[in-house]
JSON list of C-alpha atoms and ligand atoms in Angstrom, two decimals:
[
{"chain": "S", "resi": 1, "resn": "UNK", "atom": "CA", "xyz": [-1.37, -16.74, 5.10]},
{"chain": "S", "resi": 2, "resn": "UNK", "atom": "CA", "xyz": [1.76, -14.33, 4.61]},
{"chain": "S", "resi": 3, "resn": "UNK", "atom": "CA", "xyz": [0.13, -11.18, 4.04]},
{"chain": "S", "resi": 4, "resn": "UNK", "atom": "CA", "xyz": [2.65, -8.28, 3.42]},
{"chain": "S", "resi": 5, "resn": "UNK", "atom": "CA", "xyz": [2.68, -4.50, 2.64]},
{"chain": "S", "resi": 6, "resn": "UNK", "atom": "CA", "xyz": [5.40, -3.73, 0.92]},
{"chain": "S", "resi": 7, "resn": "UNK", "atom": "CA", "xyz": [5.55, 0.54, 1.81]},
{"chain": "S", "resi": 8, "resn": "UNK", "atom": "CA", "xyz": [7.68, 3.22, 0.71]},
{"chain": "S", "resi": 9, "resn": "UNK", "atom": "CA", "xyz": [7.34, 6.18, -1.21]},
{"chain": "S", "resi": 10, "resn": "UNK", "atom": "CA", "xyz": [7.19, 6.38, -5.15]},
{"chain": "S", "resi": 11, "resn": "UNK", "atom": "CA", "xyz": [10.38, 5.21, -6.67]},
{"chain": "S", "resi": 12, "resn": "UNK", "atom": "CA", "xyz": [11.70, 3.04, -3.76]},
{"chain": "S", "resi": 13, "resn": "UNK", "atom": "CA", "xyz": [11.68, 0.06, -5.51]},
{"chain": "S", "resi": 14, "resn": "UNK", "atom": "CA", "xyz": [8.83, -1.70, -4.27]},
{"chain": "S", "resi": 15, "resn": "UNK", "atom": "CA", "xyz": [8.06, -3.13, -7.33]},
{"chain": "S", "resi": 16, "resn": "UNK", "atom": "CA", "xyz": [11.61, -4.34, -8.14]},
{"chain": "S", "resi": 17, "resn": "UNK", "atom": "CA", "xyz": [11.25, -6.07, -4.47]},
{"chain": "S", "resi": 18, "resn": "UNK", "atom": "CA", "xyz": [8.18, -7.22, -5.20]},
{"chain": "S", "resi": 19, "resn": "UNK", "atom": "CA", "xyz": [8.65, -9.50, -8.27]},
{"chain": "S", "resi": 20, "resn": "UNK", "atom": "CA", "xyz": [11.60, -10.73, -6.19]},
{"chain": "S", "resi": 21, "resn": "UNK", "atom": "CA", "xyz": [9.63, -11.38, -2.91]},
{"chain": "S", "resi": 22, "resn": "UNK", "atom": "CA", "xyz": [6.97, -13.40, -4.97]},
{"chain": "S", "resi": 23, "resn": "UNK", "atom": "CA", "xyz": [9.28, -15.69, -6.06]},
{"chain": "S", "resi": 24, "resn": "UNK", "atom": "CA", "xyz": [10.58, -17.06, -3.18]},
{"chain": "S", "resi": 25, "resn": "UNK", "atom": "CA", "xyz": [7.31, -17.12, -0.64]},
{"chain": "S", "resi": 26, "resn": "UNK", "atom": "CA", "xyz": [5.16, -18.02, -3.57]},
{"chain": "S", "resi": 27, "resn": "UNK", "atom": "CA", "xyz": [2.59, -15.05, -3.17]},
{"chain": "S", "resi": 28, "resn": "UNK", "atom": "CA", "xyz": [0.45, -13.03, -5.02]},
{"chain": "S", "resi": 29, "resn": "UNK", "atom": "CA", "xyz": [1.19, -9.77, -6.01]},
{"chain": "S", "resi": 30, "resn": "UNK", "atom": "CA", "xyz": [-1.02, -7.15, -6.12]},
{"chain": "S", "resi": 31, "resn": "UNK", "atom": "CA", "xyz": [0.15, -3.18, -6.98]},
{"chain": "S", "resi": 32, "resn": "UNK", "atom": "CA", "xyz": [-2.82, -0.85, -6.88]},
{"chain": "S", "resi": 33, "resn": "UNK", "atom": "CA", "xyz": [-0.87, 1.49, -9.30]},
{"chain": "S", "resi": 34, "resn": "UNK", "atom": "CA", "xyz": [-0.47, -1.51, -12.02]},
{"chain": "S", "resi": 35, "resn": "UNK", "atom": "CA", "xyz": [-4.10, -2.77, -11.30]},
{"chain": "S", "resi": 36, "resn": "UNK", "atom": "CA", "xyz": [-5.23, 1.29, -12.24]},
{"chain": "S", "resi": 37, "resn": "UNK", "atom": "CA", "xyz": [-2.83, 1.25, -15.58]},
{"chain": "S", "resi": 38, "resn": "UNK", "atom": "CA", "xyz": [-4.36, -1.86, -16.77]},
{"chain": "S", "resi": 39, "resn": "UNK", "atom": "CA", "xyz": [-8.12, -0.40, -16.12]},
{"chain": "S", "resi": 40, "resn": "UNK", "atom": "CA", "xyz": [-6.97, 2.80, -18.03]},
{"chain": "S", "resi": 41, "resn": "UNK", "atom": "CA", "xyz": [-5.26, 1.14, -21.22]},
{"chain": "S", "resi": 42, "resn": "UNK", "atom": "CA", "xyz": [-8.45, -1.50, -21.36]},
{"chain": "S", "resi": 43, "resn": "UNK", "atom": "CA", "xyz": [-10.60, 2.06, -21.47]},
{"chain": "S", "resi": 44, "resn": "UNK", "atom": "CA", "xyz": [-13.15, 1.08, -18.30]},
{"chain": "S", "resi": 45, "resn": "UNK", "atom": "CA", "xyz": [-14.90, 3.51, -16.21]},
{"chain": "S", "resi": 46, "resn": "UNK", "atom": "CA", "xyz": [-12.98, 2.71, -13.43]},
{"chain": "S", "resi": 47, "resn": "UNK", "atom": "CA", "xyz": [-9.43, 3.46, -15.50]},
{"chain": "S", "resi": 48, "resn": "UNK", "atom": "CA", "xyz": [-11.54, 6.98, -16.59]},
{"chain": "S", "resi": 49, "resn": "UNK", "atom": "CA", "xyz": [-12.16, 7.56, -13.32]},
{"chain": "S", "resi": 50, "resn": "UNK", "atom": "CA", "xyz": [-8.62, 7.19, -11.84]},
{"chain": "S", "resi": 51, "resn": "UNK", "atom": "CA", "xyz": [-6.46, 8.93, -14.45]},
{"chain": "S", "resi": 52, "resn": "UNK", "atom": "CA", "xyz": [-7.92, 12.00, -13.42]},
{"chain": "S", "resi": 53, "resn": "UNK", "atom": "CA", "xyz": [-6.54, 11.55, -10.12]},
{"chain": "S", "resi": 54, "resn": "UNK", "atom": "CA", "xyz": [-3.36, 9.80, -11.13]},
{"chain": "S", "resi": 55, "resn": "UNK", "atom": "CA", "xyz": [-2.82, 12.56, -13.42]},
{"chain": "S", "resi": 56, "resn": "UNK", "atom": "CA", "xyz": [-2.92, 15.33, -10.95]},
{"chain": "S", "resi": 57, "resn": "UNK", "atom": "CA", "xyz": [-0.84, 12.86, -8.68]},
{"chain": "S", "resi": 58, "resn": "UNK", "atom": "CA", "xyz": [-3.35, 12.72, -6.13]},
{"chain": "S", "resi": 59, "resn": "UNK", "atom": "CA", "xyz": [-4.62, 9.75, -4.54]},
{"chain": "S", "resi": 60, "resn": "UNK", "atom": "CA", "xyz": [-7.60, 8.11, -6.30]},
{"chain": "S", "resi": 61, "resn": "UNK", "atom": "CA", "xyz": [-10.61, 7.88, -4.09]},
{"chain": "S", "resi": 62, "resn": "UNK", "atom": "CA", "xyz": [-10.70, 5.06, -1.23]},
{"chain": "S", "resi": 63, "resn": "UNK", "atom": "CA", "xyz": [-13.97, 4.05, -1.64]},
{"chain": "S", "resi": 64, "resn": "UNK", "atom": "CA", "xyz": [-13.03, 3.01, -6.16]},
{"chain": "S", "resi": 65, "resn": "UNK", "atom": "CA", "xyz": [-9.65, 1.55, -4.35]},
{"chain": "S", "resi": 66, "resn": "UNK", "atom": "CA", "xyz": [-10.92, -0.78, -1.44]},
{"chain": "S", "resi": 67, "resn": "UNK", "atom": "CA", "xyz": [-13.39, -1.95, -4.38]},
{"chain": "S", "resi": 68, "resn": "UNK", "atom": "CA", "xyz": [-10.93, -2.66, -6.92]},
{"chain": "S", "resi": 69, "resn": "UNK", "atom": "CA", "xyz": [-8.82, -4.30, -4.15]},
{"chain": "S", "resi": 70, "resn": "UNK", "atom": "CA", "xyz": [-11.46, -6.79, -2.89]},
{"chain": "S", "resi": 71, "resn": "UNK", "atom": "CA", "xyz": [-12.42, -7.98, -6.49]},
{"chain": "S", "resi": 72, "resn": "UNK", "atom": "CA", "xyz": [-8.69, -8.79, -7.19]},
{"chain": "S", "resi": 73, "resn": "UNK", "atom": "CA", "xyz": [-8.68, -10.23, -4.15]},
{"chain": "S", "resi": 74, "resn": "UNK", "atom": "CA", "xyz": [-12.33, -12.78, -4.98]},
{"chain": "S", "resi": 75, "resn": "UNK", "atom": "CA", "xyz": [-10.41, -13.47, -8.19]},
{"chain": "S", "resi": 76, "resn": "UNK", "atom": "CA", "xyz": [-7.62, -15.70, -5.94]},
{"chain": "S", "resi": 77, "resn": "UNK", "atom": "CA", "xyz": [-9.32, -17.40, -3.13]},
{"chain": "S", "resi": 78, "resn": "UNK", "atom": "CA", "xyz": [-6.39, -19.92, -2.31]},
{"chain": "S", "resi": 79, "resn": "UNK", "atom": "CA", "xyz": [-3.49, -18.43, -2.56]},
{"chain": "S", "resi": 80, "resn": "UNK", "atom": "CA", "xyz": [-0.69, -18.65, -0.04]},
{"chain": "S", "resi": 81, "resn": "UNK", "atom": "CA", "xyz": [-0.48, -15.05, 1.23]},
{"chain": "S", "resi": 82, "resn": "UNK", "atom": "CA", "xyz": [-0.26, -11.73, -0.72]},
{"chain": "S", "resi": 83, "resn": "UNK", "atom": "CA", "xyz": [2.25, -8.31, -1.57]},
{"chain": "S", "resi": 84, "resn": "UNK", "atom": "CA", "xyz": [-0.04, -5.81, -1.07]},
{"chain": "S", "resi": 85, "resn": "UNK", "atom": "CA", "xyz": [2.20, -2.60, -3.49]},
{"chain": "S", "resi": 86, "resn": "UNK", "atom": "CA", "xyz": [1.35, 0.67, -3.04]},
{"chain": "S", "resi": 87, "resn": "UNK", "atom": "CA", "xyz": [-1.90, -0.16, -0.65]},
{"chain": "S", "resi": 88, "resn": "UNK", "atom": "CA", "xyz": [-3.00, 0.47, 1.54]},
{"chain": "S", "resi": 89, "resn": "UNK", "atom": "CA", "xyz": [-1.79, 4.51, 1.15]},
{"chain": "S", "resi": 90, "resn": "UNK", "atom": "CA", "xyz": [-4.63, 5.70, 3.51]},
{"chain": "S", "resi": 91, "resn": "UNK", "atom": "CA", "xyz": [-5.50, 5.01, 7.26]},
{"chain": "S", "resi": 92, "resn": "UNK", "atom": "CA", "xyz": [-9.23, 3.91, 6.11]},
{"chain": "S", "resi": 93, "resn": "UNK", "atom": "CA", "xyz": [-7.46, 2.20, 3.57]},
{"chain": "S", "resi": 94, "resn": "UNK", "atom": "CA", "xyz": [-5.42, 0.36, 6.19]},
{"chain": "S", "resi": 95, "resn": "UNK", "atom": "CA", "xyz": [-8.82, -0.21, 8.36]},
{"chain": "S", "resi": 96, "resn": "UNK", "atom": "CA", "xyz": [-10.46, -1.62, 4.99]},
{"chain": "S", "resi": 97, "resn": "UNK", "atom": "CA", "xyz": [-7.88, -3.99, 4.27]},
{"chain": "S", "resi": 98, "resn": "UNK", "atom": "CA", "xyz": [-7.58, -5.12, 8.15]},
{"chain": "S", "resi": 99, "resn": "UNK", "atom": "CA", "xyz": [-11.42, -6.09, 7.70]},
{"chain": "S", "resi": 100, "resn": "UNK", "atom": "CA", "xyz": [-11.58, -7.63, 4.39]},
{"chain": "S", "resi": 101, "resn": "UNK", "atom": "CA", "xyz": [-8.37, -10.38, 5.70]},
{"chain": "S", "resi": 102, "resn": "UNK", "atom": "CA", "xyz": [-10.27, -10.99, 9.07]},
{"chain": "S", "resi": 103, "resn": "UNK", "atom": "CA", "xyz": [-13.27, -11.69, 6.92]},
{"chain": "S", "resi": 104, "resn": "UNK", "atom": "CA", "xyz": [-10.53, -14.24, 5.69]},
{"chain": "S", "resi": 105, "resn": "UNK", "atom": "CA", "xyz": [-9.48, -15.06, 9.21]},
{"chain": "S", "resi": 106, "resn": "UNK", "atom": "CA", "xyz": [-6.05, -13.86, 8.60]},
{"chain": "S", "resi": 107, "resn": "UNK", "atom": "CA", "xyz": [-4.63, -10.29, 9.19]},
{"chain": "S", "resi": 108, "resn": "UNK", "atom": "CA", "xyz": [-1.14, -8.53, 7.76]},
{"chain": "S", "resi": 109, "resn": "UNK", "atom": "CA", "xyz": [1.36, -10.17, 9.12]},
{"chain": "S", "resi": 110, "resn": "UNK", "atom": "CA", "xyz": [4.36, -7.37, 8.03]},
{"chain": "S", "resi": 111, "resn": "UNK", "atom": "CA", "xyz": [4.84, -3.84, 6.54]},
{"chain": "S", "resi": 112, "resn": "UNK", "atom": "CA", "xyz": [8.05, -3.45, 4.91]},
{"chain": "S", "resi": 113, "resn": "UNK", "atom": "CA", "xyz": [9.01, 0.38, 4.98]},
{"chain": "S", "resi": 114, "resn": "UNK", "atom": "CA", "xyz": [11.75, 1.32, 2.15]},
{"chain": "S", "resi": 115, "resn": "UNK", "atom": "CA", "xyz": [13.70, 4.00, 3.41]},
{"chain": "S", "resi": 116, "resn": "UNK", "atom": "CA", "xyz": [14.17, 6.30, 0.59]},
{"chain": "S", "resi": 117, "resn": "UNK", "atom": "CA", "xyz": [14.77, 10.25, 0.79]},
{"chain": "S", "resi": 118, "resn": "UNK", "atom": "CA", "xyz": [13.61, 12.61, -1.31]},
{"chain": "S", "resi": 119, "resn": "UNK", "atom": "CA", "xyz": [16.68, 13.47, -3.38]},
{"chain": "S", "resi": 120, "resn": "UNK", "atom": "CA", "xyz": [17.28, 9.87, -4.15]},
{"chain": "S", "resi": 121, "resn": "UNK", "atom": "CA", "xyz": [13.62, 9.01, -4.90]},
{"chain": "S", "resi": 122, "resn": "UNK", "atom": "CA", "xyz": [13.20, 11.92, -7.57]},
{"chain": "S", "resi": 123, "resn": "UNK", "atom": "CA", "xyz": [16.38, 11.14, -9.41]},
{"chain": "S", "resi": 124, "resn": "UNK", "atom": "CA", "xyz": [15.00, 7.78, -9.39]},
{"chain": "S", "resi": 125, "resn": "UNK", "atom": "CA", "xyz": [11.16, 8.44, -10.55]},
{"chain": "S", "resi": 126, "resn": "UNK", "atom": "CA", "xyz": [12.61, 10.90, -13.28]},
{"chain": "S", "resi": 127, "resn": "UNK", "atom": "CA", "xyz": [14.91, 7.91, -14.79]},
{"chain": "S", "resi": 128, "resn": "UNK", "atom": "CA", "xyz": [11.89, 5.59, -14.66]},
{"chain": "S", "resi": 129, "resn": "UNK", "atom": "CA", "xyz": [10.14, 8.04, -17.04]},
{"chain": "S", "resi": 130, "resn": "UNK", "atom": "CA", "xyz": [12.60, 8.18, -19.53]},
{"chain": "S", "resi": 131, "resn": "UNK", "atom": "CA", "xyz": [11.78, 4.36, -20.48]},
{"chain": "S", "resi": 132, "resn": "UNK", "atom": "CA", "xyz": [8.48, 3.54, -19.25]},
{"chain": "S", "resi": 133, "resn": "UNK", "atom": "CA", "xyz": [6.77, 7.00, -20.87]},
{"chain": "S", "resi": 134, "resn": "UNK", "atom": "CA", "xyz": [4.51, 6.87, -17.36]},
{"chain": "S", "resi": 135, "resn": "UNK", "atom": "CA", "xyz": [3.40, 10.88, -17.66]},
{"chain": "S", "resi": 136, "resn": "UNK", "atom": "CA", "xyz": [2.99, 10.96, -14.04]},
{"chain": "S", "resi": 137, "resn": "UNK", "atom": "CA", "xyz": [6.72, 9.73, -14.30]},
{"chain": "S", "resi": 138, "resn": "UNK", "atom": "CA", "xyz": [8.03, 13.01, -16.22]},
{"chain": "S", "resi": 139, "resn": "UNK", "atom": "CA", "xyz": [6.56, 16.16, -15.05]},
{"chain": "S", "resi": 140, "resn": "UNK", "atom": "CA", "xyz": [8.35, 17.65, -11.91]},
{"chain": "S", "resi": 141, "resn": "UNK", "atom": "CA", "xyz": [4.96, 18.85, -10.31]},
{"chain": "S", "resi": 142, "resn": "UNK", "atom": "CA", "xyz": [3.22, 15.49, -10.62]},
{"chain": "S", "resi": 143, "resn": "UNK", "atom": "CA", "xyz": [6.51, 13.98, -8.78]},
{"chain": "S", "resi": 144, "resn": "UNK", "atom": "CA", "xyz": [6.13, 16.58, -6.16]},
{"chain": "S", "resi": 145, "resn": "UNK", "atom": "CA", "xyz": [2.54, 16.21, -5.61]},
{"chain": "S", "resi": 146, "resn": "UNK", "atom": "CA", "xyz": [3.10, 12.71, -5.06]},
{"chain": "S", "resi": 147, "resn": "UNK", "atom": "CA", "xyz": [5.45, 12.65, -3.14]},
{"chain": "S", "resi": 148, "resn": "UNK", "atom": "CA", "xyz": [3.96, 15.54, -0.97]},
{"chain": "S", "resi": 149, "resn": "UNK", "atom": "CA", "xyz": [0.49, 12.96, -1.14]},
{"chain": "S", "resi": 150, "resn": "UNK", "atom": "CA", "xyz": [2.91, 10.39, 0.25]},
{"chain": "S", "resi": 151, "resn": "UNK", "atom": "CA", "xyz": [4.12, 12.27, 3.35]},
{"chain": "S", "resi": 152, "resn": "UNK", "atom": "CA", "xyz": [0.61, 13.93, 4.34]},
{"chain": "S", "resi": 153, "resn": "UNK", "atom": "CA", "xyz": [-1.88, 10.64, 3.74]},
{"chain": "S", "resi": 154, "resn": "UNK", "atom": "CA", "xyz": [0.34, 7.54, 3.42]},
{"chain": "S", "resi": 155, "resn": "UNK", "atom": "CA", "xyz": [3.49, 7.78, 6.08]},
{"chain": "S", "resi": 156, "resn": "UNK", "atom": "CA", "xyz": [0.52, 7.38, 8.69]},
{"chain": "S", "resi": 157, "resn": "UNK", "atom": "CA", "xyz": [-0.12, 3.62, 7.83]},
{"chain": "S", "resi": 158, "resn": "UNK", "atom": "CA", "xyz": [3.16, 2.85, 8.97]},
{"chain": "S", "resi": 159, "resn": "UNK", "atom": "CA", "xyz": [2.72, 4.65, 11.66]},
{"chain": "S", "resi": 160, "resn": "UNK", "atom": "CA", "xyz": [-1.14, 2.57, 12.28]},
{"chain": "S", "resi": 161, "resn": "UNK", "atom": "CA", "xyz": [1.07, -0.82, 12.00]},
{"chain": "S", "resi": 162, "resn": "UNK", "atom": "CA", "xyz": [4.10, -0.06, 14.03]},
{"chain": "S", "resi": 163, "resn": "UNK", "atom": "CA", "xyz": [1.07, 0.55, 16.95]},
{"chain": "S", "resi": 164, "resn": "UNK", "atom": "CA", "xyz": [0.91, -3.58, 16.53]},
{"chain": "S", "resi": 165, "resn": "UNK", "atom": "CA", "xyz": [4.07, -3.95, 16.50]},
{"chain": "S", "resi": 166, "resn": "UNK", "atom": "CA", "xyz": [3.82, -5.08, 12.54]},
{"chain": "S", "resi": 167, "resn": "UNK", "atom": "CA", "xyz": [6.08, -2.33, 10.49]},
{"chain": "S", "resi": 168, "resn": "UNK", "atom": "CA", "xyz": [9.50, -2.60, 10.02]},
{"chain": "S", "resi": 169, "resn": "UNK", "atom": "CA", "xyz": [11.87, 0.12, 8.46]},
{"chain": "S", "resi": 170, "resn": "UNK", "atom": "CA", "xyz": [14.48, -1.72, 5.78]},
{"chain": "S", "resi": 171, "resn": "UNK", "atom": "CA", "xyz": [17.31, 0.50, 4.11]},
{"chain": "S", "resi": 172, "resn": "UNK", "atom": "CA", "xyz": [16.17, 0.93, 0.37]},
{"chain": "S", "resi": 173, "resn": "UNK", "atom": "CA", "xyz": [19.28, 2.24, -0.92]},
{"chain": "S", "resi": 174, "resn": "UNK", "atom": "CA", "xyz": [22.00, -0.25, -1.80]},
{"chain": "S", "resi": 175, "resn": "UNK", "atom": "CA", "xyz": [21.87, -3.21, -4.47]},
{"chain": "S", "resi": 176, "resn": "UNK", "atom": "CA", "xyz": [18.65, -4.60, -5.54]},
{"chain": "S", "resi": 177, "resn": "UNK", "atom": "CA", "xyz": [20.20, -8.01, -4.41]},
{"chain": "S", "resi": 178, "resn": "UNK", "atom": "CA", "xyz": [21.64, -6.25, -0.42]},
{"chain": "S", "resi": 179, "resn": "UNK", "atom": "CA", "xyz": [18.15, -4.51, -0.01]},
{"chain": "S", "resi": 180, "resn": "UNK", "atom": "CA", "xyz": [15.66, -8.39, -0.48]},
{"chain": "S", "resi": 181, "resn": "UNK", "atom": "CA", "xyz": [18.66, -9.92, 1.73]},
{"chain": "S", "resi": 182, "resn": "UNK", "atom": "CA", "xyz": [17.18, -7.48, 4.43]},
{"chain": "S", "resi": 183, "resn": "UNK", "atom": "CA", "xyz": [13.02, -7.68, 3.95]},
{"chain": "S", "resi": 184, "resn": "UNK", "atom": "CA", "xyz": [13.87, -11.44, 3.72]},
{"chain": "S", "resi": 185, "resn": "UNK", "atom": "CA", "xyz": [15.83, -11.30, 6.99]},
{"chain": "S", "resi": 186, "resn": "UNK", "atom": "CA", "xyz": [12.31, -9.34, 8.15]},
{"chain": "S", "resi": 187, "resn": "UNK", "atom": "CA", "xyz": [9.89, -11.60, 6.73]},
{"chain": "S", "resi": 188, "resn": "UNK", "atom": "CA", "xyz": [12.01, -14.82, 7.71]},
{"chain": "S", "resi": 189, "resn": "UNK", "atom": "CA", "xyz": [12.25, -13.55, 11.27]},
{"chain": "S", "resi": 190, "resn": "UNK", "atom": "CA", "xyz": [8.05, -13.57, 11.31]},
{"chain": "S", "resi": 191, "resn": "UNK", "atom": "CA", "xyz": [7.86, -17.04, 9.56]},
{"chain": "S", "resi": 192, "resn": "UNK", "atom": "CA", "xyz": [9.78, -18.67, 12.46]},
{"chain": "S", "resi": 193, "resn": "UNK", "atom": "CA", "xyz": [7.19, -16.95, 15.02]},
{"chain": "C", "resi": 1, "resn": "AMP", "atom": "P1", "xyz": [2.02, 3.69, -8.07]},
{"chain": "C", "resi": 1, "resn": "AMP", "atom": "O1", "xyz": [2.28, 2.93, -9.34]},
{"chain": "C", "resi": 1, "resn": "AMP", "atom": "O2", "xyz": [1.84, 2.79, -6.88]},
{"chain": "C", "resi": 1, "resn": "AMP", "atom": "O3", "xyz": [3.04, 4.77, -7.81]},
{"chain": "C", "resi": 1, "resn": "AMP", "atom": "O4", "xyz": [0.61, 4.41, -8.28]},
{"chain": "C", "resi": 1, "resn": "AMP", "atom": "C1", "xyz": [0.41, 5.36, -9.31]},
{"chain": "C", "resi": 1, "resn": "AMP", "atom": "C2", "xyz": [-0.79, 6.23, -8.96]},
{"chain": "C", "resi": 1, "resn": "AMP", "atom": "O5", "xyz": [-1.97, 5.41, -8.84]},
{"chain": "C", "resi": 1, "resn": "AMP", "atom": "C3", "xyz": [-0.68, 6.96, -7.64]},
{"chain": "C", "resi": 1, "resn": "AMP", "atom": "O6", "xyz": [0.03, 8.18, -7.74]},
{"chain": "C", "resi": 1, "resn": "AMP", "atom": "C4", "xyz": [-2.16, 7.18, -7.30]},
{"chain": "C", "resi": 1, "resn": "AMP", "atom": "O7", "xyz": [-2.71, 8.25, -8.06]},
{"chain": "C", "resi": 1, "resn": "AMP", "atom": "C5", "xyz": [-2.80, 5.90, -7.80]},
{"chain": "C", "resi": 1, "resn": "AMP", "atom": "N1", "xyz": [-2.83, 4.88, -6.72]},
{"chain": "C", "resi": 1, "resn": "AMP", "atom": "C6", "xyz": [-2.12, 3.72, -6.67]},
{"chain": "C", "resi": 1, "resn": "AMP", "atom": "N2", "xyz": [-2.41, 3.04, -5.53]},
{"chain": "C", "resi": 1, "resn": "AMP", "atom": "C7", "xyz": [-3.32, 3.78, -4.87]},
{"chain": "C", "resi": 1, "resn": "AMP", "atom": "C8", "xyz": [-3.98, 3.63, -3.62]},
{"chain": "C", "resi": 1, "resn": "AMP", "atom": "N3", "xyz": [-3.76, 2.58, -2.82]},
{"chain": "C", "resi": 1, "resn": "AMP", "atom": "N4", "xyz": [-4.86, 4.60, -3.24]},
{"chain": "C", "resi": 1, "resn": "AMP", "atom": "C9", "xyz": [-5.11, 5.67, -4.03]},
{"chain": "C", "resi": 1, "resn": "AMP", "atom": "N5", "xyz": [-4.50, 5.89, -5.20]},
{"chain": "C", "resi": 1, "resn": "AMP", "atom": "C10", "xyz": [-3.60, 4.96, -5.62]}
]
C-alpha cells in the first residue's frame, strides 16, 4: 500500500494536491476536516461534538478523531493506499495511525510537508472564506488559533516521521501544476524503492 500524509498548515493547499494526487496513484482520500463537515451538516453527535472545537479552532479531541478515522478506514478494506489530509495533527495521533496500518501490515510510507508561511497562508484561508462561507474560514481569531494549534500540536508529527526518515519538505508556493510536479517527484522517488 501507498500510504501518504499529505501535511501542512491550514490553507496550503493540501486539498487542491490531494484531489490531484488521487488521480494519478489511484488512492483514497481521506481529510479529517471534510469527514467532520459532513458529520455536522448530517446533524450527528459526533458533528455536535466537533463544531464546538472547530469553532473555537482548536483541535477536536484524539480519542472522537482516531475513531472516526478507523471507521472510514473499515468502510474501504481494498484499496490501493490512502491520502491521509489534515491527520494525523497530533503525536498520539501519529502513534494511532502507525498502529491501526500495522494492524494492516503496512505503515506510512511518506509525509509530504507544504511549506507555507504565515503571511501567505492567511491571505489564502481569508480568500477561501469569501466563497466557501466556512466560519472558521472568516474570523481573524479562529485563523490565528489555528494556525497557532498548528505550530504548538501538529509541526511535531513531522518532526516524529523525519526520525524514520519518512517526511519530506515540498515548496507549497508556486502553481498548483509546479507544486504536484514536486510531491510526485517525492512520492515517485519511494515507488522505485
Ligand atoms: P481542516 O479542514 O483540515 O482545516 O480542518 C478543520 C477543523 O477540523 C480543524 O481546525 C480542527 O478543528 C478539525 N480537525 C480536522 N482534522 C483534525 C484532526 N486530525 N484532529 C483534530 N481536529 C481536526
Amino acid at each position: 500500500m501507498l500510504n501518504l500524509i499529505l501535511f501542512g498548515p491550514p490553507g496550503s493547499g493540501k486539498g487542491t494536491q490531494a484531489a490531484k494526487l488521487i488521480e494519478k496513484y489511484n488512492l483514497l482520500h481521506i481529510s479529517t476536516g471534510d469527514l467532520f463537515r459532513a458529520e455536522i451538516s448530517n446533524g450527528t453527535a459526533l458533528g455536535l461534538e466537533a463544531k464546538s472545537f472547530i469553532d473555537k479552532g482548536a483541535l477536536v479531541p484524539d480519542s472522537v478523531t482516531v475513531n472516526m478515522l478507523k471507521s472510514k478506514m473499515e468502510q474501504h478494506p481494498t484499496v490501493q493506499g490512502v491520502i491521509f489530509d489534515g491527520f494525523p495533527r497530533t503525536i498520539p495521533q501519529a502513534e494511532a495511525l502507525d498502529e491501526m496500518l500495522k494492524s494492516k501490515g503496512t505503515e506510512v510510507s511518506l509525509l509530504l510537508s507544504l511549506l507555507v508561511d504565515d503571511s501567505e497562508i492567511i491571505s489564502r484561508i481569508v480568500k477561501r472564506g469569501a466563497s466557501s462561507g466556512r466560519t472558521d474560514d472568516t474570523d481573524p481569531e479562529i485563523i490565528q488559533n489555528r494556525i497557532n494549534t498548528y505550530k504548538s500540536q501538529t509541526t511535531p508529527v513531522a518532526d516524529y516521521y523525519s526520525k524514520f526518515g519518512k517526511t519530506k519538505t515540498v515548496e507549497g508556493v508556486g502553481s498548483v501544476d509546479e507544486i504536484f510536479e514536486s510531491l510526485c517527484a517525492e512520492i515517485d522517488a519511494v515507488l522505485v524503492k
